Coordinates of C-alpha atoms in Angstrom, one line a residue:
W743 CA -15.7 -2.4 7.5
V744 CA -14.0 1.2 7.0
V745 CA -13.9 2.8 3.8
G746 CA -12.3 5.8 4.4
N747 CA -12.7 9.5 3.5
V748 CA -14.7 8.9 0.5
S749 CA -18.0 10.2 -0.4
V750 CA -21.8 8.6 0.1
P751 CA -21.9 7.5 -3.3
D752 CA -18.7 5.4 -2.8
A753 CA -19.1 4.2 0.4
E754 CA -22.3 2.5 -1.1
L755 CA -21.0 1.3 -4.2
S756 CA -17.9 -0.1 -2.5
A757 CA -21.0 -1.6 0.2
V758 CA -22.9 -3.1 -3.5
S759 CA -19.4 -4.8 -5.1
T760 CA -18.3 -6.1 -1.4
G761 CA -21.8 -7.7 -1.4
I762 CA -21.5 -9.2 -4.7
L763 CA -17.9 -10.5 -4.2
Q764 CA -19.1 -12.4 -1.0
A765 CA -21.7 -13.8 -2.5
L766 CA -20.1 -15.6 -5.1
L767 CA -17.4 -17.3 -2.5
L768 CA -20.5 -19.3 -1.5
E769 CA -21.3 -22.8 -3.3
D770 CA -24.0 -23.8 -6.0
I771 CA -25.3 -19.9 -6.4
D772 CA -27.3 -19.6 -9.4
E773 CA -29.3 -16.6 -8.7
I774 CA -27.9 -13.1 -6.7
N775 CA -30.5 -10.6 -5.5
I776 CA -29.0 -7.1 -4.3
L777 CA -30.9 -4.6 -2.7
T778 CA -29.9 -1.0 -2.5
D779 CA -31.0 2.9 -1.5
S780 CA -28.5 4.1 -3.8
S781 CA -28.9 5.0 -7.1
T782 CA -25.8 6.1 -8.0
A783 CA -24.5 2.7 -6.9
I784 CA -26.9 0.6 -9.1
N785 CA -25.9 3.0 -12.1
R786 CA -21.9 2.7 -11.5
I787 CA -21.7 -1.0 -9.9
L788 CA -21.8 -2.1 -13.7
D789 CA -20.4 0.6 -15.2
C790 CA -16.1 0.2 -15.6
S791 CA -15.5 3.9 -17.4
P792 CA -13.2 5.9 -15.3
H793 CA -15.9 7.8 -12.7
S794 CA -15.7 8.0 -9.0
G795 CA -15.2 4.4 -7.2
Q796 CA -14.0 3.4 -10.3
Q797 CA -12.2 0.5 -8.3
Y798 CA -15.6 -1.4 -7.0
S799 CA -17.5 -1.4 -10.2
L800 CA -14.2 -3.2 -11.9
A801 CA -13.6 -5.6 -8.8
A802 CA -17.8 -6.5 -8.9
C803 CA -17.2 -7.1 -13.0
D804 CA -14.6 -8.5 -12.9
A805 CA -16.0 -11.5 -10.6
L806 CA -19.1 -11.5 -12.2
E807 CA -17.9 -12.2 -15.6
P808 CA -17.0 -15.8 -15.2
W809 CA -19.6 -16.5 -12.7
L810 CA -22.1 -15.5 -15.2
E811 CA -20.3 -17.1 -18.8
A812 CA -20.3 -20.1 -17.0
N813 CA -23.8 -21.0 -16.9
P814 CA -27.0 -19.0 -18.8
D815 CA -29.5 -19.5 -15.8
H816 CA -26.7 -17.6 -13.7
I817 CA -28.1 -13.7 -13.3
I818 CA -28.2 -11.0 -10.5
R819 CA -30.5 -8.5 -9.8
I820 CA -30.3 -5.4 -8.5
Y821 CA -33.2 -3.8 -6.5
Y822 CA -34.1 -0.4 -5.8
T823 CA -35.4 0.1 -2.4
P824 CA -35.4 3.8 -1.1
M825 CA -37.0 4.2 2.4
V826 CA -39.5 6.0 1.3
L827 CA -40.7 3.9 -1.7
E828 CA -41.6 0.7 -2.7
P829 CA -38.7 -1.3 -4.1
E830 CA -38.3 -0.7 -7.9
R831 CA -36.9 -4.0 -9.6
R832 CA -34.0 -4.1 -11.7
H833 CA -32.6 -6.8 -13.4
C834 CA -28.3 -6.7 -14.9
R835 CA -27.1 -9.1 -16.7
G836 CA -23.0 -8.1 -16.1
R837 CA -20.2 -7.4 -18.8
R838 CA -17.2 -6.3 -17.7
S839 CA -15.9 -3.2 -20.2
K840 CA -11.6 -3.4 -20.2
P841 CA -10.5 0.5 -19.8
V842 CA -8.8 2.0 -23.4
V843 CA -5.1 2.9 -21.9
A844 CA -4.6 6.1 -23.7
P845 CA -0.8 6.6 -24.9
G846 CA 1.6 8.0 -22.7
Q847 CA -0.7 6.6 -19.9
P848 CA 1.9 8.0 -16.9
G849 CA 1.5 4.6 -14.5
R850 CA -0.8 2.6 -13.4
A851 CA -3.4 2.4 -10.9
A852 CA -2.5 0.3 -8.0
T853 CA -3.9 -3.9 -8.8
A854 CA -4.2 -6.7 -5.5
A855 CA -5.3 -9.8 -5.9
A856 CA -5.8 -13.2 -3.7
V857 CA -5.7 -17.0 -4.4
I858 CA -7.1 -19.0 -1.5
K859 CA -6.1 -22.7 -1.9
R860 CA -7.2 -25.2 0.4
G861 CA -6.3 -28.2 2.4
H862 CA -3.0 -30.3 2.2
A863 CA -3.8 -31.2 -1.0
R864 CA -3.7 -27.1 -2.2
I865 CA -7.0 -27.4 -4.3
R866 CA -7.6 -23.9 -5.6
V867 CA -11.3 -23.5 -4.1
H868 CA -11.3 -19.2 -5.2
E869 CA -9.4 -16.1 -6.2
S870 CA -10.1 -12.6 -7.1
R871 CA -8.6 -9.6 -8.3
W872 CA -9.2 -5.6 -8.0
V873 CA -8.3 -2.4 -8.3
V874 CA -6.8 -0.9 -4.8
G875 CA -6.6 3.1 -6.5
N876 CA -3.8 5.3 -6.6
V877 CA -2.4 4.1 -3.4
S878 CA 1.7 3.2 -2.3
V879 CA 3.0 -0.5 -2.6
P880 CA 2.4 -1.6 1.2
D881 CA -1.4 -0.2 1.5
A882 CA -1.7 -2.4 -1.9
E883 CA -0.5 -5.5 -0.2
L884 CA -2.4 -4.8 2.7
S885 CA -6.0 -4.9 0.6
A886 CA -4.6 -8.3 -0.2
V887 CA -4.1 -9.6 2.9
S888 CA -7.3 -8.4 4.3
T889 CA -9.0 -9.4 1.3
G890 CA -7.7 -13.1 1.7
I891 CA -8.8 -13.3 4.9
L892 CA -11.4 -12.1 4.6
Q893 CA -12.7 -14.2 2.0
A894 CA -11.2 -17.2 3.2
L895 CA -13.7 -16.5 6.2
L896 CA -16.7 -17.0 4.2
L897 CA -15.7 -20.7 3.9
E898 CA -17.2 -23.5 5.3
D899 CA -15.6 -25.9 8.2
V900 CA -12.3 -23.6 8.1
N901 CA -10.0 -23.8 11.2
E902 CA -6.9 -22.7 10.3
I903 CA -5.5 -20.1 8.0
D904 CA -2.4 -19.8 6.5
V905 CA -1.7 -16.4 4.5
L906 CA 1.8 -15.6 2.4
T907 CA 2.9 -12.2 1.4
D908 CA 6.2 -10.5 0.7
S909 CA 5.2 -7.3 2.2
S910 CA 6.6 -7.0 5.9
T911 CA 4.8 -3.9 5.9
A912 CA 1.8 -5.9 5.3
I913 CA 2.4 -7.9 8.3
D914 CA 3.0 -5.4 10.6
R915 CA 0.2 -3.7 9.9
I916 CA -2.6 -6.0 9.6
L917 CA -3.6 -7.0 13.0
D918 CA -2.8 -3.3 13.9
C919 CA -5.9 -1.2 14.2
S920 CA -4.0 1.9 15.5
A921 CA -3.9 5.2 13.1
H922 CA -1.5 4.0 10.0
S923 CA -1.8 4.2 6.4
G924 CA -4.2 1.2 5.1
Q925 CA -6.2 1.4 8.6
Q926 CA -9.5 0.9 7.0
Y927 CA -7.7 -2.9 5.7
S928 CA -6.3 -4.3 9.3
I929 CA -10.1 -2.6 10.5
A930 CA -11.8 -4.8 9.0
T931 CA -9.6 -7.5 9.4
C932 CA -9.4 -7.5 12.9
D933 CA -13.4 -7.1 13.3
A934 CA -13.7 -10.0 11.0
L935 CA -11.4 -12.4 12.9
E936 CA -12.6 -11.4 16.6
P937 CA -15.5 -13.6 16.7
W938 CA -14.2 -16.5 14.5
L939 CA -11.0 -16.6 16.9
E940 CA -13.4 -16.7 19.6
A941 CA -15.6 -19.4 18.5
S942 CA -13.1 -22.1 19.1
L943 CA -9.4 -22.5 20.4
D944 CA -8.8 -24.5 17.7
H945 CA -9.3 -21.8 15.2
I946 CA -5.8 -20.1 14.3
I947 CA -4.6 -17.7 11.8
R948 CA -0.2 -17.7 10.5
I949 CA 1.1 -15.4 8.7
Y950 CA 4.3 -15.8 6.8
Y951 CA 6.7 -13.4 5.0
T952 CA 7.7 -15.2 2.0
P953 CA 10.2 -13.0 0.1
S954 CA 9.4 -13.3 -4.2
D955 CA 13.4 -14.4 -4.3
R956 CA 12.9 -17.7 -2.6
R957 CA 12.0 -20.5 -3.9
W958 CA 10.5 -23.1 -1.8
G959 CA 7.1 -25.1 -1.3
Y960 CA 4.7 -22.3 -1.0
L961 CA 5.9 -20.2 -3.1
P962 CA 3.6 -21.1 -6.8
I963 CA 0.1 -20.5 -5.3
H964 CA 2.7 -16.4 -4.3
A965 CA 3.2 -16.4 -7.3
E966 CA -0.4 -17.0 -9.3
A967 CA -1.7 -13.8 -6.9
H968 CA 1.2 -11.7 -8.4
E969 CA 0.3 -12.7 -11.9
L970 CA -3.4 -12.0 -11.7
A971 CA -2.5 -9.3 -10.3
R972 CA -0.5 -8.3 -12.5
G973 CA -3.2 -9.2 -15.6
L974 CA -5.4 -6.3 -14.4
Q975 CA -4.0 -3.4 -16.0
V976 CA -5.9 0.0 -15.1
P977 CA -4.7 3.1 -16.1
G978 CA -2.8 5.7 -13.3
N979 CA -5.4 8.2 -13.3
V980 CA -8.5 6.1 -12.2
V981 CA -10.7 8.3 -9.7
G982 CA -10.0 6.3 -6.4
Q983 CA -9.6 6.5 -3.0
M984 CA -5.6 8.3 -1.8
T985 CA -4.0 6.9 1.2
I986 CA -2.5 8.3 4.1
D987 CA 0.8 7.0 2.4
Q988 CA 0.1 8.6 -1.3
F989 CA -0.8 11.5 -0.1
K990 CA 2.5 12.1 2.2
T991 CA 4.5 10.8 -1.1
A992 CA 2.7 13.7 -3.1
A993 CA 3.5 16.3 -0.7
D994 CA 7.0 15.5 0.0
T995 CA 7.3 15.2 -4.1
A996 CA 5.6 19.3 -3.9
A997 CA 8.0 20.2 -1.6
T998 CA 11.3 18.3 -2.8
Q999 CA 11.1 19.9 -6.5
P1000 CA 11.4 23.0 -5.9
W1001 CA 14.2 22.4 -3.2
T1002 CA 16.2 20.1 -5.8
N1003 CA 15.5 23.1 -8.4
Q1004 CA 17.5 25.6 -6.1
F1005 CA 19.8 23.1 -5.3
E1006 CA 21.3 23.0 -8.8
S1007 CA 22.2 26.7 -8.1
P1008 CA 26.1 27.4 -6.0
S1009 CA 24.8 30.3 -5.0
Y1010 CA 22.0 28.9 -2.9
R1011 CA 23.7 25.6 -2.0
G1012 CA 27.3 27.3 -1.0
R1013 CA 30.9 26.6 -2.1
N1014 CA 31.2 23.9 0.7
F1015 CA 28.6 21.9 1.1
L1016 CA 29.6 17.7 1.0
V1017 CA 28.3 16.3 -2.0
L1018 CA 27.7 12.8 -1.4
D1019 CA 26.4 9.7 -3.9
S1020 CA 24.1 6.9 -3.7
L1021 CA 24.6 3.2 -4.7
D1022 CA 23.4 4.3 -8.3
A1023 CA 26.2 6.3 -8.8
G1024 CA 24.0 9.5 -8.4
P1025 CA 24.4 12.3 -6.4
L1026 CA 22.1 12.4 -3.0
A1027 CA 18.3 13.6 -4.4
P1028 CA 16.9 16.1 -1.2
T1029 CA 14.0 14.4 0.1
T1030 CA 11.9 14.6 3.3
V1031 CA 10.9 10.7 3.5
K1032 CA 12.3 8.5 6.4
G1033 CA 13.9 11.8 7.9
G1034 CA 16.0 12.2 4.5
P1035 CA 18.7 10.4 3.0
W1036 CA 22.0 11.8 5.1
L1037 CA 19.3 10.6 8.1
Q1038 CA 19.2 6.9 6.6
A1039 CA 22.9 7.2 6.6
A1040 CA 23.6 7.7 9.8
K1041 CA 21.6 5.5 11.2
S1042 CA 22.6 2.4 8.7
A1043 CA 26.5 3.1 10.4
V1044 CA 27.9 0.3 12.4
D1045 CA 30.4 -0.7 14.7
S1046 CA 33.1 -3.9 13.6
E1047 CA 31.0 -5.7 15.7
G1048 CA 28.0 -5.4 13.8
N1049 CA 26.4 -3.1 16.4
S1050 CA 24.6 0.3 15.0
L1051 CA 26.1 3.9 16.0
Y1052 CA 24.2 5.9 15.2
S1053 CA 23.4 8.7 18.0
N1054 CA 21.9 12.9 18.0
A1055 CA 25.9 13.3 18.5
L1056 CA 26.7 11.6 15.7
F1057 CA 24.0 12.9 13.4
A1058 CA 25.2 16.5 14.7
R1059 CA 28.8 15.7 13.1
M1060 CA 27.8 14.0 10.3
C1061 CA 26.1 17.4 9.6
R1062 CA 28.7 19.6 10.3
A1063 CA 31.0 17.8 7.9
I1064 CA 28.4 17.9 4.8
L1065 CA 27.4 21.7 5.6
D1066 CA 31.0 22.1 6.8
H1067 CA 30.1 25.4 9.3
A1068 CA 29.9 26.1 12.7
P1069 CA 30.4 24.3 15.4
I1070 CA 33.3 22.5 14.0
S1071 CA 36.7 24.3 14.5
S1072 CA 38.1 24.3 11.2
F1073 CA 34.6 27.4 11.0
Y1074 CA 35.8 28.6 14.0
E1075 CA 39.3 29.2 12.6
R1076 CA 38.4 30.5 9.3
F1077 CA 36.6 33.4 10.7
N1078 CA 39.1 34.2 13.2
F1079 CA 36.8 33.4 16.3
T1080 CA 38.8 33.4 19.7
N1081 CA 36.4 31.4 22.3
G1082 CA 35.5 27.7 21.5
Q1083 CA 37.4 24.7 21.4
R1084 CA 38.9 23.9 17.9
S1085 CA 40.8 20.5 18.9
C1086 CA 39.0 17.3 18.7
D1087 CA 37.8 15.2 21.6
C1088 CA 39.9 12.7 20.3
G1089 CA 42.8 14.7 20.6
S1090 CA 43.6 16.5 17.2
L1091 CA 44.4 19.2 17.2
L1092 CA 42.1 20.6 14.3
E1093 CA 38.5 18.8 14.2
T1094 CA 38.0 19.4 10.4
R1095 CA 35.8 17.6 7.9
R1096 CA 37.7 15.2 7.0
H1097 CA 39.2 14.6 10.0
I1098 CA 35.3 13.7 11.1
L1099 CA 34.6 12.0 7.8

């Protein structure tokens, strides 16, 4: 799988953590032996304190804890196997230590979970949860869908995989390997699904969109996954991977905050700016997300038959109305321009802001 733009120790830690999670999916496992040439990964894999790649350590410890407690004979061994030295054995028993949340902690890190049930009887065969990191909600949802598929493929005699998610973004991206936020999850999924689908014509995967506000037969498993993810609380300042969406959000926040502060000054805003209200009764705040609030307003315009009225011309007219300046004819009249059309295309004598609205 693609880990992303991370350091070599983080990539090694990801490999060790994923190896442990996949081993735990197998049946009748009493002993797990891990081989790695990364001493950093060995030191960090069972250390849940804040460090780079902490999400991999939390995922490994969270999965190992019930397995180790289920039977005293269960044991995990991690072997240090450098390329040029004889293997050095290390014995480790995992015990998860939960992170302490400091008072006033600003937010939480994104977490994800997957619940796997088998057959028409929906027998629960596996569940897992993990820390995704400082990422957006769609990225966390994409991580959940990807990991659920990868874990389902580890089970024996699987001919059909049904995935349920309430994220339409995850559905759009999960089999799309082009450049996008969370691309590594899509690549890992496609890489695992391709040989499985080619192995038999009977192999099929279905992805169902199950909004959280619906109440139908499959929803209990969906709700179980949500509750499982919510049960893992990690401080928002956890050191971990960041995705394209998160970088965009951070850049947008950094850019719009000074803009918002300046916009409160009439000398910066101007005297003729049209203030539009949002759905929560507050004024629309400047943002660059998805083209900004006014672009979204133009896109949502529809005629009496429900057809979209959005066009570049409509958006340009909307901007003229909001700003109350060139090239609407009230601007020409105000500054006494002799040239330029002052009447509206519909026949009105003067194109004004009120007339446009």
